[in-house]
Coordinates of C-alpha atoms in Angstrom, one line a residue:
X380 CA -26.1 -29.9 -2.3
X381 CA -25.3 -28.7 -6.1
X382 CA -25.9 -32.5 -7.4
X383 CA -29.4 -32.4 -5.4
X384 CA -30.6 -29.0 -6.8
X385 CA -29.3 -30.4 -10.5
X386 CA -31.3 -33.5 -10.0
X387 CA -34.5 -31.5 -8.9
X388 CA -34.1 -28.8 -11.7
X389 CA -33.7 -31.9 -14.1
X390 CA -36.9 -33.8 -13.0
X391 CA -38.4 -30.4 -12.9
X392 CA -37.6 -29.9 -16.8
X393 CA -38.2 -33.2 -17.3
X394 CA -41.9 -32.6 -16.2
X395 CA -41.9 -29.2 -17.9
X396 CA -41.2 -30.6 -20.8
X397 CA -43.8 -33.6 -20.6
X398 CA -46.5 -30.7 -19.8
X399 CA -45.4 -28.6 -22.8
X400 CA -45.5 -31.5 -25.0
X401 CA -48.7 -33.0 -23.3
X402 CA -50.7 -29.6 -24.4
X403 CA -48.8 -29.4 -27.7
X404 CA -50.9 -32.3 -29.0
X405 CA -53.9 -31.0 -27.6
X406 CA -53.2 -28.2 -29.0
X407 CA -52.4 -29.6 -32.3
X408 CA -55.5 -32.0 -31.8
X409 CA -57.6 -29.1 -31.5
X410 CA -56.6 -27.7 -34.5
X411 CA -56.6 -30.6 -36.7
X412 CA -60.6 -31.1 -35.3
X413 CA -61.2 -27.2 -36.0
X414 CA -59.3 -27.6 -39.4
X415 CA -61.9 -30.3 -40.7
X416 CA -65.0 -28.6 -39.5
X417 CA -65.8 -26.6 -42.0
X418 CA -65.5 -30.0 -44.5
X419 CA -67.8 -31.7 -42.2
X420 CA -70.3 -28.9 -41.7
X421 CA -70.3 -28.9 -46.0
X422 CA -71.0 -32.7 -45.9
X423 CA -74.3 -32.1 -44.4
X424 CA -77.1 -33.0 -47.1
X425 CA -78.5 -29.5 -47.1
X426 CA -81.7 -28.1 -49.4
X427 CA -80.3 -24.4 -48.5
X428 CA -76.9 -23.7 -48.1
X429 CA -74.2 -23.0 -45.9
X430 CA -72.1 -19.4 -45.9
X431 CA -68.1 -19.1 -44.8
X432 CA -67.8 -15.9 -46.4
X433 CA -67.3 -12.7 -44.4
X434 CA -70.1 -10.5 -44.9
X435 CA -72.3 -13.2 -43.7
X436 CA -70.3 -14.1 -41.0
X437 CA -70.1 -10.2 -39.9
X438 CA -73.9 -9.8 -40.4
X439 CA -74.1 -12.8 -37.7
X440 CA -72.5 -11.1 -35.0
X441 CA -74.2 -8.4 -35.1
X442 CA -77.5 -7.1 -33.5
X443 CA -79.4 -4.2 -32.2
X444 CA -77.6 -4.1 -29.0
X445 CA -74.4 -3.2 -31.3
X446 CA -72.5 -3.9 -28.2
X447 CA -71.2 -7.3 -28.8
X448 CA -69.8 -8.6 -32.0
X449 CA -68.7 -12.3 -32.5
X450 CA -68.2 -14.1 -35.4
X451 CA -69.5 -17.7 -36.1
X452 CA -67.4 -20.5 -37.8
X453 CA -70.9 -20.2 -40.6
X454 CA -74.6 -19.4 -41.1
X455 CA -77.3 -21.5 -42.2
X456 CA -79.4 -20.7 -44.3
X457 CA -82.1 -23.2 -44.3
X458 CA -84.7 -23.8 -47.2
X459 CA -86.6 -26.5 -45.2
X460 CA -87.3 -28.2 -41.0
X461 CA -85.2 -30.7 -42.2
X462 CA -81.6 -29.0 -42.6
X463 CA -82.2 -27.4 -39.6
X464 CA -83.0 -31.2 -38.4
X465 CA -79.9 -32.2 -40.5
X466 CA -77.7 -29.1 -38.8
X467 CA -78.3 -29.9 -35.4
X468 CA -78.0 -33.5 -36.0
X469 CA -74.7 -33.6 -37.6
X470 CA -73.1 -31.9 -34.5
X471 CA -74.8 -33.4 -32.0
X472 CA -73.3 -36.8 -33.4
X473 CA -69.8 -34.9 -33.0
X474 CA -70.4 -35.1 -29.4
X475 CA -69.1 -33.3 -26.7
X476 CA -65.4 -33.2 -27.9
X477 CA -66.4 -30.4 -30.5
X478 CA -66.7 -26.9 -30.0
X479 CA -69.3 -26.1 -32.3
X480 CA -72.5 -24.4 -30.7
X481 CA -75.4 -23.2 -32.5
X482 CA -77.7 -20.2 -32.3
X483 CA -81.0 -19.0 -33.8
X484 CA -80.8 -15.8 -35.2
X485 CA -84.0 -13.7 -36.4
X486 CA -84.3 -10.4 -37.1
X487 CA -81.1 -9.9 -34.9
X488 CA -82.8 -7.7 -32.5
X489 CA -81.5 -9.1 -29.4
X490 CA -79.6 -6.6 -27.2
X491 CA -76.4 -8.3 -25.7
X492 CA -75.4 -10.9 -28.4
X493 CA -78.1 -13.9 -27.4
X494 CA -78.5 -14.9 -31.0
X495 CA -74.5 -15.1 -31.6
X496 CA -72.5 -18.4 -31.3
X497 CA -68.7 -17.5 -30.7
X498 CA -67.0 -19.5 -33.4
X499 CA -70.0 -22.1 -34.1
X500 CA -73.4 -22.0 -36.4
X501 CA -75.9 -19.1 -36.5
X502 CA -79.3 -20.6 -38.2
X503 CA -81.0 -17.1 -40.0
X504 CA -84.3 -18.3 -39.4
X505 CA -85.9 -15.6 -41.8
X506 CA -84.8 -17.3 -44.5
X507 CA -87.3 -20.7 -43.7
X508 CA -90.1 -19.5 -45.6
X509 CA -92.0 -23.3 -44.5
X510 CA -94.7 -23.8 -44.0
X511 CA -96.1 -21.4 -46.0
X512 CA -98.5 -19.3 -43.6
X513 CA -101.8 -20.5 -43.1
X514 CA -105.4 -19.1 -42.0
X515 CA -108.0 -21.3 -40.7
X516 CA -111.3 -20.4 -39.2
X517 CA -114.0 -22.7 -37.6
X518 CA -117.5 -22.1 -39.6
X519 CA -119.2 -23.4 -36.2
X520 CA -117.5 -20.8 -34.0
X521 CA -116.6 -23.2 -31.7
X522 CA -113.1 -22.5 -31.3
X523 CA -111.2 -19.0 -32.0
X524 CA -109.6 -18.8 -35.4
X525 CA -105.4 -19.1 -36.0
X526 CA -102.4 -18.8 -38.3
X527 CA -99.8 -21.1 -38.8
X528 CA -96.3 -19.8 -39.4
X529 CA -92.9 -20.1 -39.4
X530 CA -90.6 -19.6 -36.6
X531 CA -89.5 -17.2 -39.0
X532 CA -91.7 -15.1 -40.3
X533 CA -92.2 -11.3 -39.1
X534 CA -94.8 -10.6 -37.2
X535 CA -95.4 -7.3 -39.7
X536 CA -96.1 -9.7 -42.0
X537 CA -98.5 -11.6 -39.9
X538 CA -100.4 -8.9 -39.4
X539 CA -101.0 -8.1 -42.9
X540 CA -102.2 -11.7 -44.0
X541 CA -104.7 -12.2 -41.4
X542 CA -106.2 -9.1 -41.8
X543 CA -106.7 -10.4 -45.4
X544 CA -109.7 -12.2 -43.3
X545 CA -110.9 -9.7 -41.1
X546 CA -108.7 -11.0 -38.3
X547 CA -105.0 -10.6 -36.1
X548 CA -103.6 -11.8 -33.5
X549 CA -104.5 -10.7 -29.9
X550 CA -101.0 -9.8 -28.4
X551 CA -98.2 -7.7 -30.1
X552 CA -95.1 -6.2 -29.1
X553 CA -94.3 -2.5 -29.3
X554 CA -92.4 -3.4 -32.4
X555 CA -93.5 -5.9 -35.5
X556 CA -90.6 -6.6 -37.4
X557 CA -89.7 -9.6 -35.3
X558 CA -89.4 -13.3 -36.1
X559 CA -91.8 -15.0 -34.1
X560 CA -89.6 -17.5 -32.5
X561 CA -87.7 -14.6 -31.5
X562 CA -90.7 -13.0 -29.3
X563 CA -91.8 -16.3 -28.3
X564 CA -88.4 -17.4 -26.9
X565 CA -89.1 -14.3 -24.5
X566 CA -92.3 -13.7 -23.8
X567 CA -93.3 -10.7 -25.9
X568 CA -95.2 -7.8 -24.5
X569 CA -97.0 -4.6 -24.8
X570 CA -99.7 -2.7 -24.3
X571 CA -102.5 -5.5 -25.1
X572 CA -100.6 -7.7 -22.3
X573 CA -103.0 -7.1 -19.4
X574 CA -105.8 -8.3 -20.9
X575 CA -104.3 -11.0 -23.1
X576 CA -101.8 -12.0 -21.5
X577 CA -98.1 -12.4 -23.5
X578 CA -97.1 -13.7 -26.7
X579 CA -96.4 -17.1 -25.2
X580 CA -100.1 -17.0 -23.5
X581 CA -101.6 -16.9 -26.7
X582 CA -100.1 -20.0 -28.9
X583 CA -101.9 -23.2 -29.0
X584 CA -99.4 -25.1 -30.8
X585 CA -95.0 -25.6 -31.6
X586 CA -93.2 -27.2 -33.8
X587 CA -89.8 -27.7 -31.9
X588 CA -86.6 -29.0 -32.8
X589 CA -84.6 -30.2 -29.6
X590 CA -81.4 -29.6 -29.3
X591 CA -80.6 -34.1 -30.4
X592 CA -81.8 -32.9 -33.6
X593 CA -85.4 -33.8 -32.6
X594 CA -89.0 -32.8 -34.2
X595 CA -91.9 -32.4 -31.7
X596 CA -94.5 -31.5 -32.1
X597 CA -95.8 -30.2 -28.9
X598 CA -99.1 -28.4 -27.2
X599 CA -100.1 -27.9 -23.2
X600 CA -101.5 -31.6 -24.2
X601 CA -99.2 -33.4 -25.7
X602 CA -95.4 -33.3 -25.1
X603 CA -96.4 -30.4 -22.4
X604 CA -93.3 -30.2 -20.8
X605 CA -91.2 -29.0 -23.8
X606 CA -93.7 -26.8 -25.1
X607 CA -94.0 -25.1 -21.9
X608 CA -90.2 -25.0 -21.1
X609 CA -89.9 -23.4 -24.6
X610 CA -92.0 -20.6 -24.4
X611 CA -90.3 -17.8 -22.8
X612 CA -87.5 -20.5 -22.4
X613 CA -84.3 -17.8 -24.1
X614 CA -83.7 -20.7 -27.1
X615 CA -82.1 -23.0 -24.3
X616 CA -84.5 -26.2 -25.2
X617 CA -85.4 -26.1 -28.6
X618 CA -85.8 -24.2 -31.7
X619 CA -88.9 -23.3 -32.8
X620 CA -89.6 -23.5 -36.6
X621 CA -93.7 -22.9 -36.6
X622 CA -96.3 -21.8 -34.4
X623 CA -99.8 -21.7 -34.3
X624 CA -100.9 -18.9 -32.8
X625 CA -104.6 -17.2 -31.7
X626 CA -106.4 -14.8 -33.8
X627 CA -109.2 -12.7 -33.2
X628 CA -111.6 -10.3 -35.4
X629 CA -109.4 -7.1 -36.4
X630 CA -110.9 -3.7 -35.8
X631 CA -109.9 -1.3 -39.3
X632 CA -109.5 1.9 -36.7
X633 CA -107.9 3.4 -33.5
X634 CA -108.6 5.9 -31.0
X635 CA -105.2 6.9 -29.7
X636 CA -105.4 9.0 -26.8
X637 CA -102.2 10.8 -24.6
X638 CA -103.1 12.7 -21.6
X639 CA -100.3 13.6 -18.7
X640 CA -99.9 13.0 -14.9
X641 CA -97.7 15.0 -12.4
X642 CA -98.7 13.1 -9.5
X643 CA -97.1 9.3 -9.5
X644 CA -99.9 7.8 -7.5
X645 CA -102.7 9.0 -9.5
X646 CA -100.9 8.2 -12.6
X647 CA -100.4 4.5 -11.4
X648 CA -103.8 4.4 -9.9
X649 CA -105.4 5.3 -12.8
X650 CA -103.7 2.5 -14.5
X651 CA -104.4 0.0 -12.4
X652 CA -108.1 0.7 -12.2
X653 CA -108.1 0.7 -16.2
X654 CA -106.6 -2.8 -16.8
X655 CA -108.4 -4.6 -14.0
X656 CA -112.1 -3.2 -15.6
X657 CA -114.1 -5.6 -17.5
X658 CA -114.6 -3.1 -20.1
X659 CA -111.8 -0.7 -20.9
X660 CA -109.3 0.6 -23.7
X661 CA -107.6 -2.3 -25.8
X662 CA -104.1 -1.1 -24.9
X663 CA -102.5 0.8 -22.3
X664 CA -99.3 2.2 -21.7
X665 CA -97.3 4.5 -19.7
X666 CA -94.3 6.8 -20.1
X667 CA -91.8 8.5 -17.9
X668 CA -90.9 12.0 -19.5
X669 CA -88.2 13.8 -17.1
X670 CA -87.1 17.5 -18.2
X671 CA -88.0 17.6 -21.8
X672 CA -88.9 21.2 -23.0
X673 CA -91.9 21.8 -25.4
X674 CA -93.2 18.0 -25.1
X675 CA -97.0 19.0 -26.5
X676 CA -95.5 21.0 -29.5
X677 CA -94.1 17.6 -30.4
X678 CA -97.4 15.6 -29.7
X679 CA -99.1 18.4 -31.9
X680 CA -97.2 16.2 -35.3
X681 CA -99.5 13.8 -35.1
X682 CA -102.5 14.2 -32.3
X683 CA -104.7 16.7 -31.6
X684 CA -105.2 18.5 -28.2
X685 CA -108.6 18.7 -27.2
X686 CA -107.9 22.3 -25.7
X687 CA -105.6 24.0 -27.9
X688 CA -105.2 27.4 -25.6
X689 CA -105.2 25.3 -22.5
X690 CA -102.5 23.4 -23.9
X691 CA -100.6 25.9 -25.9
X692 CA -99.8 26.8 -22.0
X693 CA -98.6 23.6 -20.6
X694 CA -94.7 24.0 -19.7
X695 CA -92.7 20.4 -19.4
X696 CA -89.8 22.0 -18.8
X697 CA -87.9 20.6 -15.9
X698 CA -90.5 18.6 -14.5
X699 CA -91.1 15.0 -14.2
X700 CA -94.3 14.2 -15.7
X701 CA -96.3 10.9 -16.8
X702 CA -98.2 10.0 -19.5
X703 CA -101.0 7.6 -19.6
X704 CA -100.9 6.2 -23.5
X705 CA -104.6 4.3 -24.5
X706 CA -106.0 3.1 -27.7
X707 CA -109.7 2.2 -28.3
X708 CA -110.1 -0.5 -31.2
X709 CA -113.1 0.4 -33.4
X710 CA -114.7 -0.4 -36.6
X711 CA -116.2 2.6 -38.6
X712 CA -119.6 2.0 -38.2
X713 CA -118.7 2.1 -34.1
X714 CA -117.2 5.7 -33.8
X715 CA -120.2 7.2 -31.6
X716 CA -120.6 4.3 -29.6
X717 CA -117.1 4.1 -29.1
X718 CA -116.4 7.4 -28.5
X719 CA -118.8 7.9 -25.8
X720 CA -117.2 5.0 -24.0
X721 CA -114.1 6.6 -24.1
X722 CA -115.5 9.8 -22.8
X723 CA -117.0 7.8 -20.0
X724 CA -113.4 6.1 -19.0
X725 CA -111.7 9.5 -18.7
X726 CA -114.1 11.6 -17.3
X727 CA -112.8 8.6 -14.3
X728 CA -109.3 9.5 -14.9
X729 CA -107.2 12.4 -12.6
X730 CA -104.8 13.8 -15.1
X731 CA -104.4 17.1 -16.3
X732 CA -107.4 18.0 -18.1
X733 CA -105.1 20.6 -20.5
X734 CA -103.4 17.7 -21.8
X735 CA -105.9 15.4 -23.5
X736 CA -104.5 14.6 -26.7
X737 CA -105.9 12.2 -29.2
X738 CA -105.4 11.1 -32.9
X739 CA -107.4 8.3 -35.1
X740 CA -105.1 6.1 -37.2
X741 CA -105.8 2.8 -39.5
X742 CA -105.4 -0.3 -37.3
X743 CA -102.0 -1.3 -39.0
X744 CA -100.6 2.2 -38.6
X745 CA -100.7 2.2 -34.7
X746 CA -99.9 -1.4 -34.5
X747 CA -97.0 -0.6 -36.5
X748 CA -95.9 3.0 -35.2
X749 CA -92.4 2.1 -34.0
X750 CA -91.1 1.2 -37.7
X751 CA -92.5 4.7 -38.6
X752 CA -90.1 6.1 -36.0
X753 CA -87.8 3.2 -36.7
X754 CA -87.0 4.9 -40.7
X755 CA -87.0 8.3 -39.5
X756 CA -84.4 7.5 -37.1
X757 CA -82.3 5.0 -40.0
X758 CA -82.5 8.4 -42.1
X759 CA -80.6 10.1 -40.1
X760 CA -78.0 7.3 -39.3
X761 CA -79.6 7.1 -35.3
X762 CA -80.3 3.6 -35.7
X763 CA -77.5 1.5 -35.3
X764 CA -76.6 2.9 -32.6
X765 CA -75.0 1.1 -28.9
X766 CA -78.5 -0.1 -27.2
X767 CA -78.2 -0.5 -23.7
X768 CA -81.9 -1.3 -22.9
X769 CA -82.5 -2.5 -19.2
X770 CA -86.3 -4.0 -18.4
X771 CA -87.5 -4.9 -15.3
X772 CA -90.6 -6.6 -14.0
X773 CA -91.5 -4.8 -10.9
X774 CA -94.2 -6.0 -7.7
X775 CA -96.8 -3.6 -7.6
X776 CA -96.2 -2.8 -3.9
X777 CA -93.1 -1.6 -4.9
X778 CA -93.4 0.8 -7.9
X779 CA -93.9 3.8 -5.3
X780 CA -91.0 3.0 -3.9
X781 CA -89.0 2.3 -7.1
X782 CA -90.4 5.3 -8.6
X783 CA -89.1 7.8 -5.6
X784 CA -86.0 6.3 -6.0
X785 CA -85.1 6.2 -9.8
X786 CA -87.0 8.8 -10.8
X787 CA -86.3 11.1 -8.7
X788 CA -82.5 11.0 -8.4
X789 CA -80.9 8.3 -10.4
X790 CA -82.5 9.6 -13.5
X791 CA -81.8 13.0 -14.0
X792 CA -83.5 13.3 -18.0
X793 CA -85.2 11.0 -21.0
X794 CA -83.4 12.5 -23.6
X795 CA -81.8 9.2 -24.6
X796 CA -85.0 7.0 -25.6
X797 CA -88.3 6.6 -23.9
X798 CA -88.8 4.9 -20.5
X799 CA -91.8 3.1 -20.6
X800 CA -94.1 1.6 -17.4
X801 CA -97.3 -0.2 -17.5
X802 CA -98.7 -2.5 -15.3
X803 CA -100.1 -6.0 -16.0
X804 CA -102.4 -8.9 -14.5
X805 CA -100.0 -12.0 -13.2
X806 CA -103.3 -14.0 -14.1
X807 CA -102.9 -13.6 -18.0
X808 CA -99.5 -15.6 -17.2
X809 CA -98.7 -19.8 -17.8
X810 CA -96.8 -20.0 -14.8
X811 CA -95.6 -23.0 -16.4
X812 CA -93.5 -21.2 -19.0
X813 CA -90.1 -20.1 -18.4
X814 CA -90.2 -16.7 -18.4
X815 CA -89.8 -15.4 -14.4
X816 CA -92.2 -12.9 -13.4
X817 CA -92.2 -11.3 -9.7
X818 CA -94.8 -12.8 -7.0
X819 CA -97.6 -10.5 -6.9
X820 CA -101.1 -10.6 -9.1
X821 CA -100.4 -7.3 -10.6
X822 CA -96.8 -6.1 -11.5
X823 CA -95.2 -3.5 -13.8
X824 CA -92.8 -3.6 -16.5
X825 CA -90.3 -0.5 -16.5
X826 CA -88.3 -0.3 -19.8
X827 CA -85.1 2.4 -20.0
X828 CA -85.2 2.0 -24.2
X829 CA -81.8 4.2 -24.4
X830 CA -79.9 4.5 -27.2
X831 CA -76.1 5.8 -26.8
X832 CA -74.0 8.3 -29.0
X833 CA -71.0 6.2 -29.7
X834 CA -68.3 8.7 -29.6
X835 CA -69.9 10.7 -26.6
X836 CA -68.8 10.7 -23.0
X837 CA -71.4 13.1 -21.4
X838 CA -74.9 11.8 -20.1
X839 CA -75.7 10.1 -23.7
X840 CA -72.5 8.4 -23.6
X841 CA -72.7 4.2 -23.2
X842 CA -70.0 4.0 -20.4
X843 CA -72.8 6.8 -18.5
X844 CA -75.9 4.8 -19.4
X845 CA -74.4 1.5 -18.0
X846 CA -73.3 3.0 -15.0
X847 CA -77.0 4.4 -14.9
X848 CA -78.4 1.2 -15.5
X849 CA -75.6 -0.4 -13.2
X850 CA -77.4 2.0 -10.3
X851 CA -80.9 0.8 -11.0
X852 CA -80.2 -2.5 -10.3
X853 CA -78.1 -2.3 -7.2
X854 CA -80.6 -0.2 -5.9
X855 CA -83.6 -2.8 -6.8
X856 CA -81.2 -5.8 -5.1
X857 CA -80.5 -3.2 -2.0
X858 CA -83.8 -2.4 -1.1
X859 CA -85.4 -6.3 -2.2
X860 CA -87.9 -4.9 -4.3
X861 CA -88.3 -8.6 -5.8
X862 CA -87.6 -7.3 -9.1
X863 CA -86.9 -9.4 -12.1
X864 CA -85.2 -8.5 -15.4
X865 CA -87.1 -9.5 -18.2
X866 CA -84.8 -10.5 -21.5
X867 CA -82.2 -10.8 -18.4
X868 CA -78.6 -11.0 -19.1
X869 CA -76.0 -12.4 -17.3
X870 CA -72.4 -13.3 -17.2
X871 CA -72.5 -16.1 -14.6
X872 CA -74.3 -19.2 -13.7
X873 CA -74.6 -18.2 -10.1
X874 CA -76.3 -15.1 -11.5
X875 CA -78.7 -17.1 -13.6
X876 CA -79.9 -19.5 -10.6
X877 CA -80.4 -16.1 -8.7
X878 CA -82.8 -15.2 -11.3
X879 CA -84.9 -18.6 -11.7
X880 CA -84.9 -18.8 -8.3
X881 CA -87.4 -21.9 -7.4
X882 CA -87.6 -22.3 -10.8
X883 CA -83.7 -23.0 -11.7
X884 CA -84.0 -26.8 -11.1
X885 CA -86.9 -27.6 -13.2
X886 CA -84.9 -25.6 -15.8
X887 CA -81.8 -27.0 -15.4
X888 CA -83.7 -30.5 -15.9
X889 CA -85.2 -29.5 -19.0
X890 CA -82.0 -28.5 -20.8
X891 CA -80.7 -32.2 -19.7
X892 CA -83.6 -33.3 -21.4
X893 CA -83.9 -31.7 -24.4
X894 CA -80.1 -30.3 -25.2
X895 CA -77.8 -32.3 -23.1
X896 CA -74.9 -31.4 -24.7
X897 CA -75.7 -27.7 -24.4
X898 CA -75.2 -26.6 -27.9
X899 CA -78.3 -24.2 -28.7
X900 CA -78.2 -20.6 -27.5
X901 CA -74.7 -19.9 -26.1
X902 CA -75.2 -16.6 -26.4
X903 CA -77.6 -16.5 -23.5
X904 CA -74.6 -17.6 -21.6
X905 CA -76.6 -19.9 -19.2
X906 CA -74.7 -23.2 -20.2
X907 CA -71.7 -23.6 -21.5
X908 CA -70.4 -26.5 -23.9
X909 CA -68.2 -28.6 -22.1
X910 CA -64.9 -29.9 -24.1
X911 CA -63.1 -33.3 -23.6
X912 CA -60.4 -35.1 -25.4
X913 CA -61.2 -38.2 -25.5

């Protein structure tokens, strides 16, 4: 019995030791691989450069989630297409044995690390300054004007070249100093959405590198399938390094009005009548304003009420309360006319009459209001802060129900960043894009835009906020509200098929297509580079 256990524990050892030597060379294999990349990655013919040094690595993993930090192997940063082209190409040709993955990063606003690559190549597309932006504008009329611009470029930016001509684009996100391959990787919307439609809706043309370091050019005509799969496609097919995208004649003013709703139906009613008119305001938006004491005192900094002693009277204390948020787009000459057709669109609306606020501001100033708050907040070192944003897209026939729900018990204040809720018209959608929106022709988007105290555990703590935002959504899965998270996030593929739904195999075929190896975008954590040794 002794001599058989000894020969078993010796064939055992004999086959531990085989194992331990077998992953020894992989090991050592991997390391001698990972030792030479950053000599191959410095190979690459390159018009900009590539950075190893800390600080830029740091800066890389880093966005305005500030929730997830990790550091790439290097960053690119490109002068010209081509050493992206060059980038991409060099470790595609690795093949599937390397590691290396590589993300696009703009102006690192994502929330939960999408634009970092764990160990491989983040591109800073800000610094691609080509093609240089250009204007062009049909002297017949006969088709709208547009810009071409980088992938790169801030939309802030944008917006203060074409209104060099008299013109801007037609769809804008809450906040401007974006890249616009950022936006457009999502879908990018705001208050000019119901009427225009998203970002994405509003591009005629992409210049898309694939991810088999690949130019296309592509429209809905010609190479239809990328450019569609791209737009609103989270970085997975391509990156996009210029756009052309639609403009329209700039107004120079805007009539910003604020009035308040404690009654949830009339408040979404009200909305719902205003972006399904023909003519109506040029933006609309909602907020959800639970418990906040002296609300109109605070409004009073920059609009005025139209009743000051009504107003002066108005307690928000305690109360949940909703306010409709509209903007009129006028040129000087226009102020009468437009302001008696914004006196006839609220004397339609059922809010309370004692709080009708309103301001005028320049065009650029309201487009660009969120940067105004954004270096009022840096000043006082409330910026980069934990973000633990959660937006859904949510049916219309069940925001009541949502509303009851998370409104009235889940969230208890909105202390901790604005929660925003607007409705918007399915048709102003390419349901050929990636981006998944619920079923129905009209649905809302409800953002919680918190921002967490790092070293706090109360109600602005992170650990309370993602349990809060943990609630929400088991809630919205309980009760099969057909809810949809827009700039979704999740941690496994079964998770991410959940959320395509129908449309997971006609993604799944595109990222075959145009990044079969899976190297751009890890940080969406949709796909994940597969390793061999061979």
């Amino acid at each position: 019995m002794r001599y058989i256990l000894g020969e078993h524990n010796i064939l055992f050892l004999k086959s531990f030791a085989f194992t331990i030597l077998f992953l020894s060379c992989i090991a050592i294999r991997l390391n001698l691989c990972l030792s030479s990349i950053p000599s191959s990655l410095k190979s690459i013919p390159l018009e900009g450069h590539l950075k190893f040094d800390q600080v830029s690595l740091s800066h890389a993993a880093r966005d305005f989630g500030n929730r997830y930090q990790y550091n790439p192997m290097a960053v690119l940063q490109p002068e010209s297409v081509s050493d992206i082209v060059a980038t991409i190409r060099h470790i595609w040709l690795m093949g599937p044995g390397s590691h290396l993955t590589i993300a696009a990063r703009g102006h690192g606003h994502s929330l939960q690390g999408q634009a970092q690559a764990h160990g491989g190549l983040v591109i800073n597309m800000e610094s691609l300054k080509v093609p240089e932006m250009q204007i062009h504008v049909d002297e017949g009329n006969k088709s709208p004007p547009y810009v071409d611009v980088s992938g790169g470029e801030l939309w802030i930016n944008i917006l203060h070249e074409t209104l060099r001509y008299g013109l801007a684009p037609r769809s804008w996100t809450d906040y401007l100093h974006l890249t616009v391959g950022g936006t457009l990787s999502n879908a990018g919307v705001s208050g000019q959405t119901f009427r225009h439609g998203p970002q994405i809706s509003n591009v005629q043309q992409l210049e898309i590198v694939t991810g088999t370091g690949e130019v296309l050019n592509c429209s809905a005509e010609n190479n239809g399938d990328l450019f569609h799969g791209v737009l609103g496609g989270l970085g997975q097919f391509g990156i996009i390094t210029r756009a052309r995208i639609v403009l329209e004649p700039a107004p120079t003013m805007v009539k910003w009005i604020r009035v308040l709703y404690s009654d949830f139906t009339a408040f979404t009613r009200d909305q719902e009548r205003l972006i399904s008119a023909e003519k109506t305001f040029d933006y609309i938006e909602g907020f959800v304003i639970i418990n906040r004491t002296g609300l109109l005192n605070n409004w009073r900094l920059s609009f005025n009420p139209r009743d000051p002693v009504q107003a002066s009277h108005f307690k928000s204390d305690g109360r949940t309360l909703f306010c409709l948020e509209m903007a009129k787009y006028l040129n000087v000459e226009e102020i009468d006319a437009a302001n008696q057709e914004v006196e006839e669109h609220l004397s339609r609306l059922s809010y309370i009459p004692s709080t009708l606020f309103s301001t005028e501001v320049t065009f650029v100033d309201f487009l660009d209001r969120v940067h105004i708050s954004e270096v009022k907040l840096r000043s006082k070192g409330l910026w980069d802060v934990p973000h633990p944003w959660l937006n859904l897209l949510i049916p219309k026939s069940q925001i009541l129900n949502f509303a009851q729900v998370v409104f009235g018990n889940i969230l208890s204040e909105t202390s901790n960043g604005p929660v925003l809720i607007y409705p918007v018209n399915k048709s102003k959608w390419d349901n050929r894009t990636s981006v998944v929106i619920p079923e129905e022709d009209i649905f809302y988007l409800v953002a919680f835009l918190t921002s967490a105290v790092p070293s706090s555990n109360g109600t602005d703590g992170l650990e309370h906020i993602l349990s809060q935002n943990k609630r929400i959504l088991e809630f919205c899965e309980r009760a099969q509200l057909g809810v949809k998270q827009y700039l979704p996030h999740y941690n496994t593929q079964q998770e991410w098929r959940a959320h395509f739904g129908p449309q997971w195999e006609t993604f799944l075929l595109r990222k075959s297509v145009y990044d079969p190896l899976a190297i751009l975008a890890p940080g969406q954590r949709i796909f994940q580079k597969a390793i061999t040794f061979s």
